[in-house]
mmCIF file of C-alpha atoms in Angstrom:
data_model
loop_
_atom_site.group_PDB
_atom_site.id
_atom_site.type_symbol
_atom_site.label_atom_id
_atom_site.label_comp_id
_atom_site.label_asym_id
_atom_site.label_seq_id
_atom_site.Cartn_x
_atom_site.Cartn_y
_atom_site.Cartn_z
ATOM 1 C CA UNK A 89 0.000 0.000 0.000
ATOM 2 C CA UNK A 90 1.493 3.403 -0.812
ATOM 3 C CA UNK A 91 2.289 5.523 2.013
ATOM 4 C CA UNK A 92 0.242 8.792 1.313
ATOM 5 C CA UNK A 93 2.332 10.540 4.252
ATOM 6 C CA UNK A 94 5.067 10.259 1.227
ATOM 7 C CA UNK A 95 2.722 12.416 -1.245
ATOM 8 C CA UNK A 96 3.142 15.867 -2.027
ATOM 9 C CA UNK A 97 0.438 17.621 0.134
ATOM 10 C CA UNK A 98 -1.464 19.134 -3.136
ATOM 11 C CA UNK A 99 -1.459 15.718 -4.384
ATOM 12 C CA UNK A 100 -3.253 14.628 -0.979
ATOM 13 C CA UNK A 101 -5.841 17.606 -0.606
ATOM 14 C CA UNK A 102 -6.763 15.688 -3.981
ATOM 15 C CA UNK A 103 -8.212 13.043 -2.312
ATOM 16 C CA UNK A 104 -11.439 12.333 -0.066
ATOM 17 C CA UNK A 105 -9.807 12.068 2.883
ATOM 18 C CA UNK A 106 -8.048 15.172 3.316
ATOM 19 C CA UNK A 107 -11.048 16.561 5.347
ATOM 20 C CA UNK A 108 -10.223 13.429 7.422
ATOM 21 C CA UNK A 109 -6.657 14.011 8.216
ATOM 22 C CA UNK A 110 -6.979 17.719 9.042
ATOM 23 C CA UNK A 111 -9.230 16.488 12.005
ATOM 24 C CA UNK A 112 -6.867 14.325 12.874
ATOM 25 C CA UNK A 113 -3.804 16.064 12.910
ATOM 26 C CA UNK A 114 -6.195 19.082 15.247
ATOM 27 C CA UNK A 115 -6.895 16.703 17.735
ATOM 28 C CA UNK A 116 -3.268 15.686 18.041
ATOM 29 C CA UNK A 117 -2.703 19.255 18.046
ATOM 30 C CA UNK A 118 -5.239 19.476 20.902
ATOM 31 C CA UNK A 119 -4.207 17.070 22.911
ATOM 32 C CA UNK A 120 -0.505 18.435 23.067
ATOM 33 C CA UNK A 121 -2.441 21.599 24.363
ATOM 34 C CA UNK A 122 -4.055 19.890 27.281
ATOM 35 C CA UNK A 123 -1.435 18.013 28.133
ATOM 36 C CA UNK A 124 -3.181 14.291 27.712
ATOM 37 C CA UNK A 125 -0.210 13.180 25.842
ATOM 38 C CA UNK A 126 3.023 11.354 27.466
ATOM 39 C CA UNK A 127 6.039 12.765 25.432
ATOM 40 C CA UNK A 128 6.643 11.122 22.180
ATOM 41 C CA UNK A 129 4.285 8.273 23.208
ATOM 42 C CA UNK A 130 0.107 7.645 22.936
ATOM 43 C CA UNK A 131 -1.708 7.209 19.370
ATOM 44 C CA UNK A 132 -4.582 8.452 17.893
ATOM 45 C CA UNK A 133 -5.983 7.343 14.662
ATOM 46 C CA UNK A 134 -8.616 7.260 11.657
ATOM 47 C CA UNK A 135 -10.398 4.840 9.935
ATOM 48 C CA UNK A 136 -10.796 6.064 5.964
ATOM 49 C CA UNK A 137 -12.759 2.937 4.665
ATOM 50 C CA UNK A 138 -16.260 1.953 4.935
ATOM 51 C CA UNK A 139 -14.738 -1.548 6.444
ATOM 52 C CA UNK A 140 -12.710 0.520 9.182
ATOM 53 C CA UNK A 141 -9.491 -1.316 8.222
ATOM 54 C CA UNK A 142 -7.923 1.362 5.920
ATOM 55 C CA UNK A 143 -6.864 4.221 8.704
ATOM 56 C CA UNK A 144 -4.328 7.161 9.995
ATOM 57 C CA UNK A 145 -2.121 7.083 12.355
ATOM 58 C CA UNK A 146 0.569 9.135 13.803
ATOM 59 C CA UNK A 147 4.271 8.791 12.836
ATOM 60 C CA UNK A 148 6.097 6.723 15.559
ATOM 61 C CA UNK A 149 7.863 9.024 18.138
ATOM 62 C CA UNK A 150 6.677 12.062 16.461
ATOM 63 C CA UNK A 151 5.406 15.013 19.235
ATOM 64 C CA UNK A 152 1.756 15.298 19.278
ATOM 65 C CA UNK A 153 2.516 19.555 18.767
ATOM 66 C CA UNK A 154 4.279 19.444 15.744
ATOM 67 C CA UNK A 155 1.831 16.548 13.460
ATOM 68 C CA UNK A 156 0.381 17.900 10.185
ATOM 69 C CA UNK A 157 -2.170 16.065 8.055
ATOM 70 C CA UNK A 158 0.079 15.205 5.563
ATOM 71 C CA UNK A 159 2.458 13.237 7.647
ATOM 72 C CA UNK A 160 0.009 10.717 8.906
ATOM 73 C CA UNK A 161 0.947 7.251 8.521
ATOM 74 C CA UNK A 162 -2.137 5.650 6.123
ATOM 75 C CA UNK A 163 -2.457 1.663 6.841
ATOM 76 C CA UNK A 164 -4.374 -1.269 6.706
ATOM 77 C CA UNK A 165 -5.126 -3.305 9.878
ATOM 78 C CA UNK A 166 -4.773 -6.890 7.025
ATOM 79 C CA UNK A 167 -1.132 -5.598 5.726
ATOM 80 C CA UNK A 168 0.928 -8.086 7.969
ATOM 81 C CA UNK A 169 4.112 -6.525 6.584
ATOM 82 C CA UNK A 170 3.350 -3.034 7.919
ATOM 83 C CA UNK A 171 6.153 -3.626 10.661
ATOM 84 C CA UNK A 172 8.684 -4.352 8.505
ATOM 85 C CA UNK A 173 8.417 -1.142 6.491
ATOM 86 C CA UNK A 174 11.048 1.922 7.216
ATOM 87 C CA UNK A 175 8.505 3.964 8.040
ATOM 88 C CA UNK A 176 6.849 1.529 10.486
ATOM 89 C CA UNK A 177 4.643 2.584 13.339
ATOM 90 C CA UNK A 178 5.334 2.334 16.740
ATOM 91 C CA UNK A 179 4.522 -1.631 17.708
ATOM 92 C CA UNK A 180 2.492 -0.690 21.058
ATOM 93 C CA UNK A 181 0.171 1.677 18.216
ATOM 94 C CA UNK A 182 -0.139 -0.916 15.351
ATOM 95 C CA UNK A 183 -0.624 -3.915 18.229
ATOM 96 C CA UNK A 184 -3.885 -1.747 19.579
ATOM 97 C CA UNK A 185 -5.363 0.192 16.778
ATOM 98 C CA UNK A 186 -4.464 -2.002 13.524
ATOM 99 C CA UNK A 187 -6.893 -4.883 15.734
ATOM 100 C CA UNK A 188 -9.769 -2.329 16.921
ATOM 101 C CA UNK A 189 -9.969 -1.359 13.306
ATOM 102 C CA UNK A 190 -10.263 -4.450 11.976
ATOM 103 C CA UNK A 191 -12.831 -6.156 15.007
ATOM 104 C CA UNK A 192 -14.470 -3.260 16.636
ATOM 105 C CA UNK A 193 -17.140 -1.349 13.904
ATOM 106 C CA UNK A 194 -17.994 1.873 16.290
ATOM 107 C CA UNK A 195 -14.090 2.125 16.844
ATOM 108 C CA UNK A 196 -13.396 4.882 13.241
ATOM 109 C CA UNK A 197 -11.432 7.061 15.143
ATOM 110 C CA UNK A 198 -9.672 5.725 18.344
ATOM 111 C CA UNK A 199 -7.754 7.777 21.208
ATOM 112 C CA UNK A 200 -5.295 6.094 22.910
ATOM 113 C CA UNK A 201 -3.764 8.697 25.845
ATOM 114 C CA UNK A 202 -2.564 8.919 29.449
ATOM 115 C CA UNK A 203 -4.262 12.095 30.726
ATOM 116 C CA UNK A 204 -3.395 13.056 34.206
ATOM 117 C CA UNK A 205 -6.422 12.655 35.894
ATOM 118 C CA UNK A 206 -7.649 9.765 34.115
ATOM 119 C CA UNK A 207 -5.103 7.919 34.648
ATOM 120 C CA UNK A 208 -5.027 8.473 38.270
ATOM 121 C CA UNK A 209 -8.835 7.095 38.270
ATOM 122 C CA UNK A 210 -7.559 4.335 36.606
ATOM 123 C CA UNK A 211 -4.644 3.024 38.964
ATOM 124 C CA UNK A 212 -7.273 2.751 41.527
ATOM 125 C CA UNK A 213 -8.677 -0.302 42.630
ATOM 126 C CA UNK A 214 -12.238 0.600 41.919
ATOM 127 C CA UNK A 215 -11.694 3.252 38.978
ATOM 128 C CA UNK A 216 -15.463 3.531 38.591
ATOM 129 C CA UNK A 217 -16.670 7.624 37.540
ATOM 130 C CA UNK A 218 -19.022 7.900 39.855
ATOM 131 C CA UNK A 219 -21.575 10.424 39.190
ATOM 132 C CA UNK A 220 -21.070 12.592 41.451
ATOM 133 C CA UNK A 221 -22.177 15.928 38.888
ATOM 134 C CA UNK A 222 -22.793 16.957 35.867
ATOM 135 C CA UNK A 223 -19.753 15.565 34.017
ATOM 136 C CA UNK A 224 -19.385 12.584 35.851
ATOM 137 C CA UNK A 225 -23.055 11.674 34.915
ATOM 138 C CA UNK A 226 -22.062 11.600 31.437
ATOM 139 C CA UNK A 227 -20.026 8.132 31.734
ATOM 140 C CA UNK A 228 -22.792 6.325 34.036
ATOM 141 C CA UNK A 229 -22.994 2.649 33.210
ATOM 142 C CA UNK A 230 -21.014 3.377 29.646
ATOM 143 C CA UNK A 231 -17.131 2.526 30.275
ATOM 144 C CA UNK A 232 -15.838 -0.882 30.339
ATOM 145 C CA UNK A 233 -12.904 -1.458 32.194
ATOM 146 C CA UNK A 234 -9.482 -3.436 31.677
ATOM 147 C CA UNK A 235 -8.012 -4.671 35.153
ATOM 148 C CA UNK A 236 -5.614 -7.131 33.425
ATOM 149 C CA UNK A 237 -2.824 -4.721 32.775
ATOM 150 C CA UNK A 238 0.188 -7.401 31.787
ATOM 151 C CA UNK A 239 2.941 -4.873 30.756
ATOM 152 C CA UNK A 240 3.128 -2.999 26.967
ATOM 153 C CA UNK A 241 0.627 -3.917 24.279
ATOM 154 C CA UNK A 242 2.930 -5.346 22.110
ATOM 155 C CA UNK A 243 0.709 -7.905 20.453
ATOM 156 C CA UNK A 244 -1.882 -8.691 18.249
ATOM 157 C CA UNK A 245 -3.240 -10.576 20.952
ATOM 158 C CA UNK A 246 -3.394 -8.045 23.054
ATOM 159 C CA UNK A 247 -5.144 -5.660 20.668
ATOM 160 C CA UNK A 248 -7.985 -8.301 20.099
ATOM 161 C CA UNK A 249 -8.318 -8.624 24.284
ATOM 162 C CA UNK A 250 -8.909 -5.011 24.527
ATOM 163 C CA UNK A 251 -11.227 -4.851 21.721
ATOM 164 C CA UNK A 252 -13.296 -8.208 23.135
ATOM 165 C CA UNK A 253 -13.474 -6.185 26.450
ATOM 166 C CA UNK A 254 -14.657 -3.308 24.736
ATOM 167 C CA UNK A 255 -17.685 -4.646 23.443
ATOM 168 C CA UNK A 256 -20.113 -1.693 22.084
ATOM 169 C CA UNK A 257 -18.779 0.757 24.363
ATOM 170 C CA UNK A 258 -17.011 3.958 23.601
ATOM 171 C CA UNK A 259 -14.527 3.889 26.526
ATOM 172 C CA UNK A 260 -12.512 1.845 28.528
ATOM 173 C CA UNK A 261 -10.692 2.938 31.763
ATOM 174 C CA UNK A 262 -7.344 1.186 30.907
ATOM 175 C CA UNK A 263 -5.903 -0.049 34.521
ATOM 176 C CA UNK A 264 -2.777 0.565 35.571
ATOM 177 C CA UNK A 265 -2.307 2.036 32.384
ATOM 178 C CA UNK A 266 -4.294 5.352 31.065
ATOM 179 C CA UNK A 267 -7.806 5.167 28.456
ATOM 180 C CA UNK A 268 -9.057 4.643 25.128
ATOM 181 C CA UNK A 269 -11.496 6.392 23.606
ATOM 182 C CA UNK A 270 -13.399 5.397 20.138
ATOM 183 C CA UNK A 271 -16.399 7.174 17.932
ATOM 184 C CA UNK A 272 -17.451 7.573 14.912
ATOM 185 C CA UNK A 273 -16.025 10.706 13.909
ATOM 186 C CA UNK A 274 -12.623 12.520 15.575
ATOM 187 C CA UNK A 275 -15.251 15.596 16.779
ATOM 188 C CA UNK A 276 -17.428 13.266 19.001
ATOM 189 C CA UNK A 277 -13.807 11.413 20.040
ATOM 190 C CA UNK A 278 -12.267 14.683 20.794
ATOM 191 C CA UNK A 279 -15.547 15.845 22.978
ATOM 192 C CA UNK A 280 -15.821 12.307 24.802
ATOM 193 C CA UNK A 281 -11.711 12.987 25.328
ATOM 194 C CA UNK A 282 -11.937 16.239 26.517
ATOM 195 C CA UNK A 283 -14.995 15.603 29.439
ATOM 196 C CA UNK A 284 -14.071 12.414 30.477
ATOM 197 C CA UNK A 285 -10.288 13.965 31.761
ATOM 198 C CA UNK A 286 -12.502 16.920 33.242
ATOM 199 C CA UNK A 287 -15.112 14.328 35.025
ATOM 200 C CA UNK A 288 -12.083 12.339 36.107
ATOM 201 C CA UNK A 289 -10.397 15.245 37.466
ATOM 202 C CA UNK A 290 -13.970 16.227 39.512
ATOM 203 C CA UNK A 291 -13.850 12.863 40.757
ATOM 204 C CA UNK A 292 -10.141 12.825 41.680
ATOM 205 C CA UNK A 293 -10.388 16.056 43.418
ATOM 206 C CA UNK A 294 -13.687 15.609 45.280
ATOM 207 C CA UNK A 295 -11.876 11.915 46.705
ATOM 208 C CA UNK A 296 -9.281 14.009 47.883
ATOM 209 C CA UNK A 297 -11.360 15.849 50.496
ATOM 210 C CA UNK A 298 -11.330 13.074 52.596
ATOM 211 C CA UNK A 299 -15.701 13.566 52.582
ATOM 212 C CA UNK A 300 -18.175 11.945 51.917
ATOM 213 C CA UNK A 301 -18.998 11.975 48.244
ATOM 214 C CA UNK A 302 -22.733 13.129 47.215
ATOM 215 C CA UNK A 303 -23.345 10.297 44.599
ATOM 216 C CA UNK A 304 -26.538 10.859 41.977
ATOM 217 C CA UNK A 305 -29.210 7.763 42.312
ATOM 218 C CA UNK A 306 -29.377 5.590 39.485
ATOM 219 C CA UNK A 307 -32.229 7.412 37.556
ATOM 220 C CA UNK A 308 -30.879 10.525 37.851
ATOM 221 C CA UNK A 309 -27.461 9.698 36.475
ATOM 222 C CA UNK A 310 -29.201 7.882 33.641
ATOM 223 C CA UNK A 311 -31.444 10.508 32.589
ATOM 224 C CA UNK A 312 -28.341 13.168 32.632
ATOM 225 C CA UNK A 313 -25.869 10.652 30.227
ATOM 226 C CA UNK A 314 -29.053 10.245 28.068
ATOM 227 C CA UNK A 315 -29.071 14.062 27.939
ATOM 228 C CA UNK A 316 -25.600 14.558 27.580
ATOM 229 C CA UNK A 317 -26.072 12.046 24.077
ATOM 230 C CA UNK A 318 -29.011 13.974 22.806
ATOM 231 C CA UNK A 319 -27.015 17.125 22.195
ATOM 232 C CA UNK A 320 -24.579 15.930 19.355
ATOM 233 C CA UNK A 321 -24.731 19.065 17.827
ATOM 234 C CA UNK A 322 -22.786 20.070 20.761
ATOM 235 C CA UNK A 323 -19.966 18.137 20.132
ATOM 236 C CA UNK A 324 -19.306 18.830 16.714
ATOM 237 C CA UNK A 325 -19.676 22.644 17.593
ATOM 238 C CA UNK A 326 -17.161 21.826 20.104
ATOM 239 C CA UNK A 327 -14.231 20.783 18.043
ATOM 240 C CA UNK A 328 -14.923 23.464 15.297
ATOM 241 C CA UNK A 329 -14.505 25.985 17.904
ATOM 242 C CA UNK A 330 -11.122 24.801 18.890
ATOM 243 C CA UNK A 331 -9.833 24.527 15.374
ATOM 244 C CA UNK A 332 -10.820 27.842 15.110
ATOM 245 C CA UNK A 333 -8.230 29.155 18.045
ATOM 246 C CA UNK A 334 -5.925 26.467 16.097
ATOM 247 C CA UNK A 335 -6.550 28.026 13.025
ATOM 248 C CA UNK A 336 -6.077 31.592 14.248
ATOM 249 C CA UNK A 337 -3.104 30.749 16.709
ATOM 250 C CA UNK A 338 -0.826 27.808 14.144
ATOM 251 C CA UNK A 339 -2.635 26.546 11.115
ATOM 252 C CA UNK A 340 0.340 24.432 10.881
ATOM 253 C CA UNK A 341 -1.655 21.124 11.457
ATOM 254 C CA UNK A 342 -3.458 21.571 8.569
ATOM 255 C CA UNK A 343 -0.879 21.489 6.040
#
């Protein structure tokens, strides 16, 4: 499969998915500004296909603040030779996302990052969001959870466990180890990204009052994540607005 990262970037804006690796390369961009990434680490990617197996990915080793479009990595989940290329992905990336995109059909754009407070949540031994507000609520009875850390994801093996454990969820509190997020486009991904680290970060400071938390019943925290997936529109708004103040601030991701 030809690399398109290799293209000339006029040839790619040529092409369909151009739109696609613009959003990409923002929420990189994005995530550099909040600080979810862990240096050169963490992976986001893309699925381009209607099958999900075609898909971007970030350069291996390549900081999250200095991506543009045009350097993302364009693979197939079936190409078993990928690792042998020059321009090979990092192995902990390919092991994860190249075996989402091929078993998991809501994962077409998956974030894989250690964000502070997230991560925190999820070396506890119960790293349950509780809903203990408005942001919290969001998550209620929608995050699976992996408590089988057993070192770097490294295999394909590995990437099918995480995607079994998955299931038809959008988010899995990774133990031990940090989250993955997955949606159908990299706005709602981005949105899911951004509130979960603020509901975990609610949750991690509200534990650290030493009180007693104020936890929502059942049917409240239901009817407030039902709410919270009613207004799409939201998220989509969301993201444009941010690569807006990309847009105005470096438009450097887009090239």
């Amino acid at each position: 499969m030809t690399n398109i990262a290799a293209l000339k970037p006029a040839r790619i804006r040529e092409t369909d998915e151009w739109q696609l690796r613009v959003d990409l390369a923002a929420a990189f961009r994005l995530s550099a500004r909040y600080d979810w990434h862990e240096a050169v680490a963490n992976h986001l990617s893309l699925a381009v296909s209607a099958d999900g197996k075609t898909f971007l990915m970030n350069p291996r080793w390549r900081h999250f603040s200095r991506i543009r479009a045009s350097e993302l990595l364009l693979l197939n989940s079936d190409d078993t030779s990928t690792m042998n290329h020059p321009d090979a992905p990092d192995l902990t990336a390919w092991s994860i996302h190249g075996r989402m995109h091929a078993t998991v059909p809501q994962a077409r754009c998956i974030i894989h990052l250690h964000p502070t407070y997230a991560t925190v949540l999820a070396s506890l031994a119960n790293p349950e969001i509780l809903p203990i507000d408005q942001n919290t609520a969001r998550f209620y009875n929608r995050v699976s959870f992996d408590m089988e850390y057993g070192g770097m994801a490294n295999t394909d093996e590995e990437g099918e466990r995480l995607g079994r454990l998955l299931g038809n969820r959008q988010i899995m509190m990774m133990g031990n180890h940090g989250v993955l997020v997955c949606a159908e486009t990299v706005a709602e991904a981005f949105d899911l990204t951004y509130y979960l680290e603020r509901a975990c970060r609610n949750l991690v400071l509200a534990y650290s009052t030493g009180q007693k938390l104020h936890v929502m019943s059942a049917a409240v925290a239901e009817k407030t994540a039902q709410e919270w997936e009613a207004d799409r529109d939201q998220f989509h708004s969301h993201f444009a607005e941010m690569k807006e103040i990309l847009d105005a601030e470096d438009p450097s991701y887009a090239e």
